[in-house]
Every structure is written in structure tokens, then in C-alpha cells.
Amino acid sequence: TAASEPTTAAETEIPVITEAPAETEAPTEAPEVPDVPANNTNNVFFNDTNYACGPNEVQIKPRYVYWDGGKLVAECFVINGYGHTIYDINVKSLSFENESGEIASASFGTMQNATIAPNSHIVWTFTFGEDCVMAPGAALSSLGCKFNVNNKY
């Protein structure tokens, strides 16, 4: 880095602009978004906000949801609001809906080898098979999520 000498106001030259400034390119850095299948780039849900979770509860909240053919793929935050580590997280039911109604619903059973530290979260991917999808290709821009889980600690 080159050092510069201080100048006084009398020594500072003010440039005169005679033409419009050249357009600059937009910044190339953007938030990292997971890869999306090429045919589904406009029908996705993405929210990388770490949702709040009340004390002594477990919540599932969507992070990134998209269609993969007739299947619905949901990458979700699984949040532990307890003050202790939880494991054997059993997802008895998980469903997504939009303003038109239910999109998909399924039971996923125990999340194998999943352990979540106190007041923390993990990201887990749930895939709804075609037999669990009620509204194939439904809009995903605004999603509601319902779930029923239990766990051990």
C-alpha cells in the first residue's frame, strides 16, 4: 500500500466531469444457494434465516425446497430448543402447504445418526416421493410447514 502525503485544501484539485460516468458491473458475489435442477430454477423456496425456536421444543423449518421431477425435496433446519443434546429424532409427520392447500405430506421415521447440540440446529434433507405429493409442481414461493416429532435425550 502506498502512503500519501497530506494535502491542504488549496493543493487539492477538484475534477470536472464532462460526461456520464461509465457503468460499473454489479458485484459478482452473491449468497451461496444450493444447486437447483436446471428445469426448476424459478419454482423454489429459499430462506437461510435461522429460525427462532422456543425453549424445550424441537422445530422443523424449511431452508431450501424444490421440485425434482415429481418428487419434492426439502432441505430443512431441525432446531433443538432444549438445554440438552437430543437424538433419535422421530419425524412422525412433515407436510408443506402453500396458499392453495397441501402440497406434500409424509412420515420419515427416525433421522439416522442425527444428534443436535443444545439450543442449536442441523440441516437435514427430506425427500417426498411421488406417492406423498398431492399437488405436483405447485408454487413454492411461500410455504407453510407442519410437523410432529419426538426425540430422546
N, CA, C and O atoms as a DFTB+ gen file, in Angstrom:
612 C
 N C O
     1  1       0.854      -1.179       0.000
     2  2       0.000       0.000       0.000
     3  2       0.886       1.224       0.000
     4  3       1.794       1.353       0.821
     5  1       0.617       2.101      -0.912
     6  2       1.427       3.316      -0.997
     7  2       0.917       4.332       0.008
     8  3      -0.289       4.483       0.208
     9  1       1.862       5.028       0.641
    10  2       1.492       6.081       1.586
    11  2       1.336       7.373       0.814
    12  3       1.996       7.576      -0.205
    13  1       0.470       8.242       1.291
    14  2       0.303       9.525       0.618
    15  2       0.585      10.635       1.614
    16  3       0.409      10.489       2.824
    17  1       1.019      11.725       1.067
    18  2       1.319      12.897       1.885
    19  2       0.039      13.679       2.099
    20  3      -0.782      13.773       1.186
    21  1      -0.152      14.239       3.271
    22  2      -1.340      15.071       3.488
    23  2      -1.295      16.298       2.592
    24  3      -0.224      16.832       2.305
    25  1      -2.460      16.736       2.156
    26  2      -2.540      17.934       1.316
    27  2      -3.453      18.940       1.988
    28  3      -4.281      18.577       2.824
    29  1      -3.306      20.168       1.632
    30  2      -4.205      21.204       2.131
    31  2      -5.275      21.435       1.099
    32  3      -5.137      21.011      -0.049
    33  1      -6.336      22.098       1.486
    34  2      -7.441      22.348       0.571
    35  2      -6.985      23.095      -0.672
    36  3      -7.517      22.864      -1.758
    37  1      -6.025      23.972      -0.535
    38  2      -5.550      24.759      -1.675
    39  2      -4.838      23.877      -2.679
    40  3      -4.822      24.195      -3.868
    41  1      -4.246      22.771      -2.234
    42  2      -3.490      21.909      -3.144
    43  2      -4.367      20.851      -3.803
    44  3      -3.924      20.205      -4.752
    45  1      -5.590      20.655      -3.332
    46  2      -6.451      19.598      -3.842
    47  2      -7.129      20.063      -5.113
    48  3      -7.753      21.124      -5.138
    49  1      -7.011      19.279      -6.159
    50  2      -7.629      19.612      -7.431
    51  2      -8.975      18.923      -7.527
    52  3      -9.043      17.718      -7.287
    53  1     -10.035      19.613      -7.860
    54  2     -11.367      19.045      -7.983
    55  2     -11.588      18.695      -9.446
    56  3     -11.507      19.571     -10.307
    57  1     -11.867      17.432      -9.741
    58  2     -12.058      17.037     -11.145
    59  2     -13.354      17.600     -11.704
    60  3     -14.333      17.766     -10.977
    61  1     -13.355      17.890     -12.993
    62  2     -14.547      18.369     -13.680
    63  2     -15.053      17.229     -14.537
    64  3     -14.310      16.676     -15.348
    65  1     -16.334      16.871     -14.357
    66  2     -16.908      15.747     -15.100
    67  2     -17.617      16.312     -16.321
    68  3     -18.510      17.151     -16.203
    69  1     -17.205      15.838     -17.504
    70  2     -17.796      16.344     -18.744
    71  2     -18.684      15.308     -19.416
    72  3     -19.365      15.627     -20.391
    73  1     -18.692      14.080     -18.921
    74  2     -19.553      13.048     -19.498
    75  2     -20.050      12.147     -18.382
    76  3     -19.513      12.165     -17.274
    77  1     -21.073      11.362     -18.673
    78  2     -21.645      10.462     -17.666
    79  2     -20.607       9.419     -17.268
    80  3     -19.842       8.956     -18.114
    81  1     -20.571       9.050     -16.008
    82  2     -19.621       8.026     -15.591
    83  2     -19.928       6.702     -16.276
    84  3     -21.080       6.400     -16.588
    85  1     -18.895       5.930     -16.500
    86  2     -19.060       4.622     -17.124
    87  2     -19.843       3.724     -16.174
    88  3     -19.693       3.805     -14.955
    89  1     -20.696       2.853     -16.763
    90  2     -21.454       1.927     -15.924
    91  2     -20.499       0.925     -15.297
    92  3     -19.541       0.471     -15.923
    93  1     -20.780       0.601     -14.069
    94  2     -19.951      -0.393     -13.395
    95  2     -20.722      -1.695     -13.335
    96  3     -21.953      -1.702     -13.345
    97  1     -20.002      -2.779     -13.274
    98  2     -20.643      -4.081     -13.187
    99  2     -21.162      -4.294     -11.778
   100  3     -20.602      -3.786     -10.807
   101  1     -22.235      -5.049     -11.684
   102  2     -22.778      -5.392     -10.366
   103  2     -21.789      -6.306      -9.660
   104  3     -21.035      -7.027     -10.314
   105  1     -21.784      -6.283      -8.347
   106  2     -20.886      -7.177      -7.619
   107  2     -21.143      -8.622      -8.027
   108  3     -22.285      -9.023      -8.252
   109  1     -20.080      -9.388      -8.118
   110  2     -20.230     -10.776      -8.551
   111  2     -20.490     -11.713      -7.388
   112  3     -20.894     -12.854      -7.611
   113  1     -20.274     -11.280      -6.164
   114  2     -20.511     -12.151      -5.025
   115  2     -21.988     -12.141      -4.675
   116  3     -22.618     -11.084      -4.628
   117  1     -22.532     -13.312      -4.434
   118  2     -23.930     -13.450      -4.040
   119  2     -23.996     -14.529      -2.977
   120  3     -23.076     -15.338      -2.858
   121  1     -25.078     -14.554      -2.196
   122  2     -25.194     -15.614      -1.201
   123  2     -25.156     -16.968      -1.879
   124  3     -25.679     -17.137      -2.980
   125  1     -24.546     -17.916      -1.229
   126  2     -24.446     -19.249      -1.809
   127  2     -25.799     -19.930      -1.733
   128  3     -26.367     -20.089      -0.652
   129  1     -26.315     -20.330      -2.892
   130  2     -27.573     -21.044      -2.973
   131  2     -27.248     -22.436      -3.486
   132  3     -26.483     -22.581      -4.440
   133  1     -27.822     -23.468      -2.862
   134  2     -27.532     -24.829      -3.333
   135  2     -27.900     -24.987      -4.796
   136  3     -28.712     -24.230      -5.328
   137  1     -27.294     -25.984      -5.448
   138  2     -27.592     -26.256      -6.848
   139  2     -29.059     -26.623      -7.003
   140  3     -29.624     -27.330      -6.168
   141  1     -29.663     -26.146      -8.063
   142  2     -31.061     -26.418      -8.367
   143  2     -31.095     -27.184      -9.675
   144  3     -30.386     -26.824     -10.615
   145  1     -31.903     -28.235      -9.758
   146  2     -32.032     -28.893     -11.059
   147  2     -32.411     -27.864     -12.120
   148  3     -33.213     -26.967     -11.860
   149  1     -31.837     -27.991     -13.311
   150  2     -31.971     -26.992     -14.365
   151  2     -33.417     -26.666     -14.718
   152  3     -33.710     -25.533     -15.101
   153  1     -34.325     -27.628     -14.599
   154  2     -35.703     -27.367     -15.004
   155  2     -36.540     -26.726     -13.893
   156  3     -37.738     -26.519     -14.083
   157  1     -35.947     -26.409     -12.746
   158  2     -36.719     -25.897     -11.626
   159  2     -36.183     -24.594     -11.058
   160  3     -36.416     -24.306      -9.884
   161  1     -35.485     -23.809     -11.832
   162  2     -34.819     -22.630     -11.289
   163  2     -35.772     -21.536     -10.843
   164  3     -35.366     -20.677     -10.060
   165  1     -37.020     -21.522     -11.301
   166  2     -37.938     -20.457     -10.928
   167  2     -38.971     -20.873      -9.890
   168  3     -39.723     -20.023      -9.413
   169  1     -39.034     -22.130      -9.530
   170  2     -40.041     -22.591      -8.590
   171  2     -39.353     -23.217      -7.386
   172  3     -39.362     -24.436      -7.212
   173  1     -38.760     -22.371      -6.561
   174  2     -38.046     -22.836      -5.376
   175  2     -38.427     -21.977      -4.177
   176  3     -38.951     -20.873      -4.325
   177  1     -38.157     -22.498      -3.004
   178  2     -38.272     -21.737      -1.764
   179  2     -36.879     -21.711      -1.159
   180  3     -36.237     -22.755      -1.043
   181  1     -36.401     -20.533      -0.772
   182  2     -35.091     -20.427      -0.135
   183  2     -35.152     -19.389       0.971
   184  3     -35.532     -18.242       0.732
   185  1     -34.781     -19.785       2.176
   186  2     -34.721     -18.875       3.314
   187  2     -33.609     -19.370       4.226
   188  3     -33.756     -20.386       4.905
   189  1     -32.508     -18.652       4.236
   190  2     -31.349     -19.077       5.023
   191  2     -31.346     -18.441       6.421
   192  3     -30.323     -18.432       7.105
   193  1     -32.502     -17.911       6.831
   194  2     -32.620     -17.326       8.162
   195  2     -32.687     -18.450       9.178
   196  3     -33.422     -19.420       8.994
   197  1     -31.927     -18.320      10.240
   198  2     -32.003     -19.308      11.305
   199  2     -33.219     -18.967      12.153
   200  3     -33.207     -17.986      12.896
   201  1     -34.243     -19.758      12.045
   202  2     -35.499     -19.507      12.736
   203  2     -35.321     -19.593      14.251
   204  3     -34.475     -20.334      14.750
   205  1     -36.127     -18.827      14.964
   206  2     -36.142     -18.905      16.416
   207  2     -36.913     -20.157      16.824
   208  3     -37.824     -20.600      16.125
   209  1     -36.535     -20.707      17.949
   210  2     -37.204     -21.887      18.472
   211  2     -37.454     -21.644      19.954
   212  3     -36.564     -21.205      20.682
   213  1     -38.660     -21.931      20.386
   214  2     -38.979     -21.742      21.793
   215  2     -38.222     -22.730      22.669
   216  3     -37.706     -23.735      22.182
   217  1     -38.160     -22.439      23.961
   218  2     -37.471     -23.356      24.869
   219  2     -38.209     -24.686      24.973
   220  3     -39.438     -24.741      24.928
   221  1     -37.438     -25.743      25.113
   222  2     -37.975     -27.092      25.332
   223  2     -38.887     -27.582      24.220
   224  3     -39.933     -28.180      24.470
   225  1     -38.472     -27.318      22.989
   226  2     -39.200     -27.855      21.843
   227  2     -38.236     -28.114      20.691
   228  3     -37.127     -27.580      20.655
   229  1     -38.680     -28.938      19.757
   230  2     -37.939     -29.209      18.524
   231  2     -38.803     -28.699      17.388
   232  3     -40.011     -28.932      17.376
   233  1     -38.202     -28.007      16.436
   234  2     -38.943     -27.496      15.290
   235  2     -38.254     -27.885      13.990
   236  3     -37.042     -28.091      13.947
   237  1     -39.045     -27.979      12.943
   238  2     -38.540     -28.199      11.584
   239  2     -39.022     -27.017      10.748
   240  3     -40.219     -26.737      10.690
   241  1     -38.082     -26.326      10.101
   242  2     -38.407     -25.157       9.281
   243  2     -37.691     -25.275       7.939
   244  3     -36.520     -25.651       7.896
   245  1     -38.385     -24.956       6.840
   246  2     -37.768     -25.092       5.514
   247  2     -36.647     -24.088       5.283
   248  3     -36.754     -22.916       5.644
   249  1     -35.571     -24.574       4.675
   250  2     -34.464     -23.713       4.241
   251  2     -34.476     -23.572       2.728
   252  3     -34.419     -22.468       2.188
   253  1     -34.555     -24.734       2.047
   254  2     -34.469     -24.768       0.589
   255  2     -35.349     -25.909       0.090
   256  3     -35.101     -27.070       0.416
   257  1     -36.372     -25.590      -0.698
   258  2     -37.325     -26.594      -1.175
   259  2     -37.464     -26.442      -2.685
   260  3     -37.583     -25.330      -3.199
   261  1     -37.446     -27.583      -3.397
   262  2     -37.561     -27.539      -4.853
   263  2     -38.132     -28.848      -5.373
   264  3     -38.155     -29.858      -4.669
   265  1     -38.590     -28.813      -6.610
   266  2     -39.103     -29.999      -7.293
   267  2     -37.971     -30.712      -8.013
   268  3     -37.122     -30.076      -8.638
   269  1     -37.963     -32.021      -7.923
   270  2     -37.022     -32.855      -8.669
   271  2     -37.873     -33.885      -9.399
   272  3     -38.132     -34.973      -8.885
   273  1     -38.304     -33.526     -10.606
   274  2     -39.280     -34.357     -11.312
   275  2     -40.583     -34.298     -10.528
   276  3     -41.074     -33.207     -10.236
   277  1     -41.148     -35.439     -10.183
   278  2     -42.385     -35.488      -9.401
   279  2     -42.163     -35.510      -7.912
   280  3     -43.127     -35.547      -7.147
   281  1     -40.904     -35.488      -7.475
   282  2     -40.574     -35.519      -6.049
   283  2     -40.370     -34.105      -5.524
   284  3     -39.951     -33.209      -6.257
   285  1     -40.673     -33.920      -4.240
   286  2     -40.416     -32.646      -3.580
   287  2     -39.242     -32.852      -2.630
   288  3     -39.287     -33.720      -1.759
   289  1     -38.200     -32.057      -2.798
   290  2     -37.005     -32.156      -1.960
   291  2     -36.988     -30.944      -1.030
   292  3     -37.077     -29.802      -1.480
   293  1     -36.871     -31.212       0.277
   294  2     -36.910     -30.141       1.279
   295  2     -35.686     -30.233       2.180
   296  3     -35.546     -31.173       2.962
   297  1     -34.811     -29.255       2.061
   298  2     -33.664     -29.128       2.953
   299  2     -34.148     -28.232       4.097
   300  3     -34.520     -27.080       3.874
   301  1     -34.142     -28.766       5.319
   302  2     -34.767     -28.060       6.444
   303  2     -33.813     -27.880       7.616
   304  3     -32.898     -28.676       7.827
   305  1     -34.050     -26.809       8.375
   306  2     -33.410     -26.655       9.673
   307  2     -34.195     -27.529      10.648
   308  3     -35.421     -27.444      10.716
   309  1     -33.495     -28.358      11.392
   310  2     -34.102     -29.086      12.507
   311  2     -33.487     -28.449      13.742
   312  3     -32.282     -28.547      13.974
   313  1     -34.336     -27.793      14.535
   314  2     -33.861     -26.919      15.599
   315  2     -34.161     -27.520      16.962
   316  3     -35.285     -27.939      17.239
   317  1     -33.139     -27.555      17.809
   318  2     -33.259     -28.061      19.170
   319  2     -33.342     -26.881      20.135
   320  3     -32.358     -26.168      20.335
   321  1     -34.507     -26.677      20.729
   322  2     -34.681     -25.599      21.696
   323  2     -34.444     -26.047      23.133
   324  3     -34.605     -25.264      24.070
   325  1     -34.064     -27.301      23.302
   326  2     -33.791     -27.813      24.648
   327  2     -32.405     -27.397      25.124
   328  3     -31.538     -27.050      24.322
   329  1     -32.212     -27.435      26.411
   330  2     -30.916     -27.114      27.009
   331  2     -30.009     -28.333      27.099
   332  3     -29.009     -28.307      27.816
   333  1     -30.345     -29.401      26.379
   334  2     -29.515     -30.609      26.353
   335  2     -29.542     -31.206      24.940
   336  3     -30.424     -30.897      24.140
   337  1     -28.575     -32.052      24.656
   338  2     -28.458     -32.697      23.354
   339  2     -29.632     -33.648      23.146
   340  3     -30.057     -34.332      24.077
   341  1     -30.152     -33.687      21.919
   342  2     -31.218     -34.624      21.576
   343  2     -30.730     -35.563      20.479
   344  3     -29.816     -35.238      19.721
   345  1     -31.358     -36.732      20.412
   346  2     -31.019     -37.732      19.397
   347  2     -32.245     -38.604      19.146
   348  3     -33.289     -38.381      19.759
   349  1     -32.143     -39.577      18.271
   350  2     -33.278     -40.420      17.878
   351  2     -34.508     -39.551      17.591
   352  3     -35.580     -39.755      18.162
   353  1     -34.329     -38.597      16.708
   354  2     -35.390     -37.669      16.347
   355  2     -36.325     -38.368      15.358
   356  3     -35.939     -38.679      14.231
   357  1     -37.541     -38.605      15.795
   358  2     -38.522     -39.328      15.001
   359  2     -39.489     -38.332      14.358
   360  3     -40.257     -37.664      15.050
   361  1     -39.442     -38.243      13.042
   362  2     -40.331     -37.337      12.308
   363  2     -41.587     -38.136      11.949
   364  3     -41.651     -38.817      10.925
   365  1     -42.584     -38.024      12.837
   366  2     -43.835     -38.764      12.645
   367  2     -44.609     -38.246      11.444
   368  3     -45.213     -39.023      10.704
   369  1     -44.588     -36.923      11.251
   370  2     -45.229     -36.344      10.067
   371  2     -44.563     -35.015       9.744
   372  3     -44.123     -34.277      10.626
   373  1     -44.508     -34.739       8.450
   374  2     -43.973     -33.485       7.938
   375  2     -44.772     -33.151       6.688
   376  3     -44.903     -33.980       5.787
   377  1     -45.309     -31.933       6.634
   378  2     -46.065     -31.549       5.452
   379  2     -45.793     -30.096       5.099
   380  3     -45.437     -29.282       5.952
   381  1     -45.971     -29.792       3.813
   382  2     -45.815     -28.436       3.307
   383  2     -47.094     -28.036       2.601
   384  3     -47.765     -28.849       1.965
   385  1     -47.414     -26.747       2.734
   386  2     -48.594     -26.214       2.060
   387  2     -48.285     -24.819       1.552
   388  3     -47.394     -24.136       2.058
   389  1     -49.040     -24.409       0.540
   390  2     -48.973     -23.025       0.066
   391  2     -50.371     -22.441       0.197
   392  3     -51.246     -23.054       0.810
   393  1     -50.587     -21.269      -0.372
   394  2     -51.884     -20.614      -0.234
   395  2     -53.018     -21.409      -0.876
   396  3     -54.183     -21.154      -0.571
   397  1     -52.713     -22.360      -1.752
   398  2     -53.747     -23.169      -2.412
   399  2     -54.069     -24.453      -1.664
   400  3     -55.062     -25.113      -1.972
   401  1     -53.242     -24.819      -0.683
   402  2     -53.503     -26.039       0.078
   403  2     -52.260     -26.894       0.257
   404  3     -51.137     -26.450       0.020
   405  1     -52.491     -28.132       0.682
   406  2     -51.382     -29.047       0.982
   407  2     -50.668     -29.474      -0.296
   408  3     -51.297     -29.796      -1.305
   409  1     -49.334     -29.467      -0.226
   410  2     -48.510     -29.841      -1.373
   411  2     -48.004     -31.268      -1.226
   412  3     -48.100     -32.069      -2.156
   413  1     -47.457     -31.583      -0.035
   414  2     -46.888     -32.911       0.201
   415  2     -46.929     -33.220       1.685
   416  3     -46.866     -32.321       2.523
   417  1     -47.035     -34.519       2.001
   418  2     -47.066     -34.946       3.398
   419  2     -46.497     -36.361       3.495
   420  3     -46.769     -37.212       2.648
   421  1     -45.698     -36.599       4.546
   422  2     -45.111     -37.927       4.721
   423  2     -44.639     -38.118       6.154
   424  3     -44.496     -37.162       6.917
   425  1     -44.403     -39.373       6.498
   426  2     -43.774     -39.746       7.761
   427  2     -42.369     -40.212       7.403
   428  3     -42.205     -41.015       6.485
   429  1     -41.356     -39.725       8.109
   430  2     -39.976     -40.057       7.757
   431  2     -39.288     -40.957       8.768
   432  3     -38.176     -41.417       8.510
   433  1     -39.905     -41.222       9.901
   434  2     -39.291     -42.071      10.905
   435  2     -38.097     -41.394      11.558
   436  3     -37.989     -40.168      11.566
   437  1     -37.205     -42.206      12.103
   438  2     -36.055     -41.683      12.848
   439  2     -34.973     -41.169      11.910
   440  3     -34.598     -41.830      10.942
   441  1     -34.487     -39.987      12.215
   442  2     -33.373     -39.392      11.461
   443  2     -32.100     -40.111      11.905
   444  3     -31.566     -39.842      12.981
   445  1     -31.625     -41.024      11.069
   446  2     -30.487     -41.878      11.411
   447  2     -29.223     -41.083      11.711
   448  3     -28.819     -40.222      10.930
   449  1     -28.602     -41.382      12.856
   450  2     -27.331     -40.778      13.288
   451  2     -27.394     -39.269      13.493
   452  3     -26.357     -38.605      13.496
   453  1     -28.592     -38.720      13.663
   454  2     -28.713     -37.273      13.888
   455  2     -28.682     -36.981      15.384
   456  3     -29.438     -37.559      16.165
   457  1     -27.798     -36.077      15.756
   458  2     -27.688     -35.581      17.122
   459  2     -27.599     -34.068      17.031
   460  3     -26.850     -33.533      16.213
   461  1     -28.368     -33.371      17.877
   462  2     -28.353     -31.907      17.827
   463  2     -27.990     -31.372      19.201
   464  3     -28.641     -31.692      20.196
   465  1     -26.955     -30.560      19.249
   466  2     -26.475     -29.956      20.492
   467  2     -27.553     -29.037      21.072
   468  3     -28.469     -28.626      20.360
   469  1     -27.444     -28.715      22.363
   470  2     -28.425     -27.828      22.995
   471  2     -28.535     -26.478      22.280
   472  3     -27.528     -25.889      21.886
   473  1     -29.767     -25.999      22.119
   474  2     -30.041     -24.685      21.517
   475  2     -29.275     -24.473      20.213
   476  3     -28.673     -23.423      19.991
   477  1     -29.310     -25.490      19.361
   478  2     -28.588     -25.466      18.097
   479  2     -29.490     -26.061      17.015
   480  3     -30.657     -26.362      17.265
   481  1     -28.946     -26.227      15.826
   482  2     -29.702     -26.825      14.731
   483  2     -28.775     -27.594      13.799
   484  3     -27.556     -27.420      13.813
   485  1     -29.386     -28.444      12.995
   486  2     -28.698     -29.092      11.882
   487  2     -29.572     -28.871      10.649
   488  3     -30.733     -28.479      10.759
   489  1     -28.999     -29.127       9.479
   490  2     -29.762     -29.074       8.234
   491  2     -29.934     -30.517       7.773
   492  3     -28.965     -31.273       7.709
   493  1     -31.178     -30.898       7.452
   494  2     -31.499     -32.266       7.075
   495  2     -32.350     -32.226       5.825
   496  3     -33.213     -31.358       5.690
   497  1     -32.119     -33.160       4.900
   498  2     -32.872     -33.201       3.652
   499  2     -33.938     -34.290       3.715
   500  3     -33.649     -35.449       4.013
   501  1     -35.174     -33.894       3.428
   502  2     -36.310     -34.803       3.363
   503  2     -36.785     -34.838       1.919
   504  3     -36.981     -33.791       1.303
   505  1     -36.972     -36.044       1.373
   506  2     -37.457     -36.181       0.003
   507  2     -38.823     -36.847       0.027
   508  3     -38.977     -37.969       0.510
   509  1     -39.812     -36.134      -0.503
   510  2     -41.176     -36.652      -0.591
   511  2     -41.320     -37.359      -1.931
   512  3     -41.227     -36.727      -2.983
   513  1     -41.548     -38.666      -1.896
   514  2     -41.747     -39.430      -3.122
   515  2     -43.027     -39.001      -3.819
   516  3     -43.868     -38.325      -3.227
   517  1     -43.172     -39.396      -5.075
   518  2     -44.344     -39.005      -5.856
   519  2     -45.642     -39.433      -5.187
   520  3     -46.664     -38.762      -5.334
   521  1     -45.615     -40.551      -4.449
   522  2     -46.814     -41.034      -3.768
   523  2     -47.194     -40.167      -2.560
   524  3     -48.292     -40.319      -2.024
   525  1     -46.314     -39.268      -2.124
   526  2     -46.573     -38.378      -0.982
   527  2     -46.891     -36.954      -1.418
   528  3     -47.117     -36.082      -0.579
   529  1     -46.910     -36.715      -2.727
   530  2     -47.152     -35.377      -3.273
   531  2     -48.604     -35.274      -3.714
   532  3     -49.074     -36.069      -4.528
   533  1     -49.315     -34.281      -3.166
   534  2     -50.715     -34.075      -3.514
   535  2     -50.889     -33.058      -4.646
   536  3     -51.885     -33.095      -5.368
   537  1     -49.921     -32.152      -4.798
   538  2     -50.031     -31.082      -5.800
   539  2     -48.708     -30.960      -6.557
   540  3     -47.928     -30.046      -6.289
   541  1     -48.444     -31.875      -7.506
   542  2     -47.182     -31.833      -8.250
   543  2     -46.965     -30.499      -8.946
   544  3     -47.879     -29.972      -9.581
   545  1     -45.766     -29.951      -8.831
   546  2     -45.410     -28.707      -9.490
   547  2     -45.994     -27.466      -8.854
   548  3     -45.888     -26.378      -9.420
   549  1     -46.610     -27.599      -7.689
   550  2     -47.231     -26.448      -7.020
   551  2     -46.201     -25.360      -6.745
   552  3     -45.009     -25.635      -6.613
   553  1     -46.678     -24.122      -6.662
   554  2     -45.815     -22.973      -6.373
   555  2     -45.188     -23.122      -4.991
   556  3     -45.855     -23.503      -4.029
   557  1     -43.903     -22.818      -4.912
   558  2     -43.161     -22.966      -3.660
   559  2     -42.700     -21.634      -3.086
   560  3     -41.976     -21.613      -2.091
   561  1     -43.101     -20.537      -3.684
   562  2     -42.583     -19.235      -3.263
   563  2     -42.959     -18.880      -1.830
   564  3     -42.228     -18.141      -1.170
   565  1     -44.068     -19.383      -1.341
   566  2     -44.495     -19.124       0.031
   567  2     -44.960     -20.446       0.624
   568  3     -45.944     -21.025       0.163
   569  1     -44.254     -20.923       1.647
   570  2     -44.562     -22.241       2.204
   571  2     -44.913     -22.194       3.675
   572  3     -44.333     -21.436       4.451
   573  1     -45.874     -23.021       4.040
   574  2     -46.147     -23.306       5.438
   575  2     -45.661     -24.712       5.716
   576  3     -45.651     -25.556       4.820
   577  1     -45.263     -24.968       6.937
   578  2     -44.712     -26.272       7.301
   579  2     -45.395     -26.755       8.581
   580  3     -45.490     -26.011       9.558
   581  1     -45.866     -27.994       8.573
   582  2     -46.438     -28.621       9.764
   583  2     -45.627     -29.882      10.046
   584  3     -45.188     -30.569       9.123
   585  1     -45.431     -30.181      11.341
   586  2     -44.636     -31.349      11.683
   587  2     -45.053     -31.891      13.037
   588  3     -45.644     -31.192      13.860
   589  1     -44.724     -33.165      13.243
   590  2     -44.920     -33.827      14.531
   591  2     -43.673     -34.666      14.767
   592  3     -43.412     -35.613      14.026
   593  1     -42.903     -34.324      15.794
   594  2     -41.652     -35.041      16.090
   595  2     -41.599     -35.416      17.569
   596  3     -42.217     -34.779      18.422
   597  1     -40.840     -36.472      17.834
   598  2     -40.452     -36.758      19.215
   599  2     -38.983     -37.170      19.189
   600  3     -38.435     -37.468      18.128
   601  1     -38.355     -37.185      20.354
   602  2     -36.915     -37.445      20.395
   603  2     -36.524     -37.968      21.770
   604  3     -37.325     -37.994      22.705
   605  1     -35.269     -38.380      21.859
   606  2     -34.696     -38.822      23.133
   607  2     -33.610     -37.835      23.541
   608  3     -33.092     -37.082      22.717
   609  1     -33.276     -37.853      24.824
   610  2     -32.198     -37.016      25.338
   611  2     -31.578     -37.660      26.541
   612  3     -30.645     -37.108      27.124
